[in-house]
Amino acid sequence: AMIAATELGVELDAIDVVPADTASAPDEGYTAGSFSIEHGGAAMRCAVARARAASGGRTVKAVAQASAARAAR
């Protein structure tokens, strides 16, 4: 959440964290300690930066809703 908040320039409480579920998201395999942050954190930062760049001025909430809608397809 902190990585996303920092990349978006918003307060931490503006970020909703949803528990991981390998039925609907990629399985990262072994996730523990700094390895998870190094790899998963870099992917999170990249995804959030892309969402911000593609937002075209929309709010963070609008971008998140659009992303969730695409993921649900």
XYZ file of C-alpha atoms in Angstrom:
73
model
C 0.000 0.000 0.000
C 2.836 2.389 0.813
C 4.429 1.802 -2.601
C 1.140 2.607 -4.378
C 0.453 5.645 -2.200
C 3.943 7.012 -2.791
C 3.750 6.476 -6.558
C 0.322 8.132 -6.737
C 1.194 10.947 -4.358
C -1.757 10.215 -2.069
C -2.155 9.473 1.632
C -1.778 5.841 2.683
C -5.402 5.636 3.832
C -6.520 6.372 0.248
C -5.286 2.909 -0.777
C -7.515 -0.137 -0.303
C -5.609 -3.383 0.174
C -7.351 -6.539 -1.011
C -6.053 -9.910 0.217
C -4.285 -11.963 -2.449
C -6.176 -14.858 -3.990
C -4.319 -17.087 -6.428
C -7.655 -18.029 -7.995
C -7.885 -14.521 -9.454
C -4.271 -13.275 -9.409
C -0.897 -14.690 -10.409
C 0.745 -17.028 -7.919
C 4.042 -15.427 -6.918
C 5.298 -18.695 -5.499
C 7.439 -18.312 -2.400
C 6.864 -14.880 -0.871
C 8.768 -13.919 2.237
C 10.830 -11.018 3.492
C 12.796 -8.767 1.199
C 12.456 -11.048 -1.839
C 8.720 -10.310 -1.958
C 9.253 -6.571 -1.676
C 12.045 -6.537 -4.257
C 10.017 -8.322 -6.916
C 6.389 -7.718 -5.993
C 7.065 -4.141 -4.942
C 8.743 -3.310 -8.247
C 5.782 -4.809 -10.123
C 3.358 -2.839 -7.939
C 5.211 0.425 -8.548
C 5.262 -0.208 -12.309
C 1.555 -1.091 -12.437
C 0.574 1.973 -10.416
C 2.768 4.236 -12.547
C 1.110 2.861 -15.695
C -2.349 3.371 -14.204
C -1.460 6.931 -13.253
C -0.089 7.659 -16.723
C -3.154 6.161 -18.401
C -5.633 7.919 -16.134
C -5.902 10.993 -18.313
C -6.621 13.175 -15.285
C -9.171 10.856 -13.675
C -9.162 10.453 -9.922
C -7.356 7.603 -8.212
C -10.743 6.087 -7.348
C -11.876 6.187 -10.988
C -8.657 4.524 -12.130
C -9.040 1.802 -9.485
C -12.662 1.163 -10.469
C -11.736 0.877 -14.145
C -8.894 -1.486 -13.295
C -11.184 -3.665 -11.170
C -13.740 -3.795 -13.965
C -11.085 -4.956 -16.447
C -9.809 -7.586 -14.018
C -13.332 -8.940 -13.499
C -13.754 -9.667 -17.231
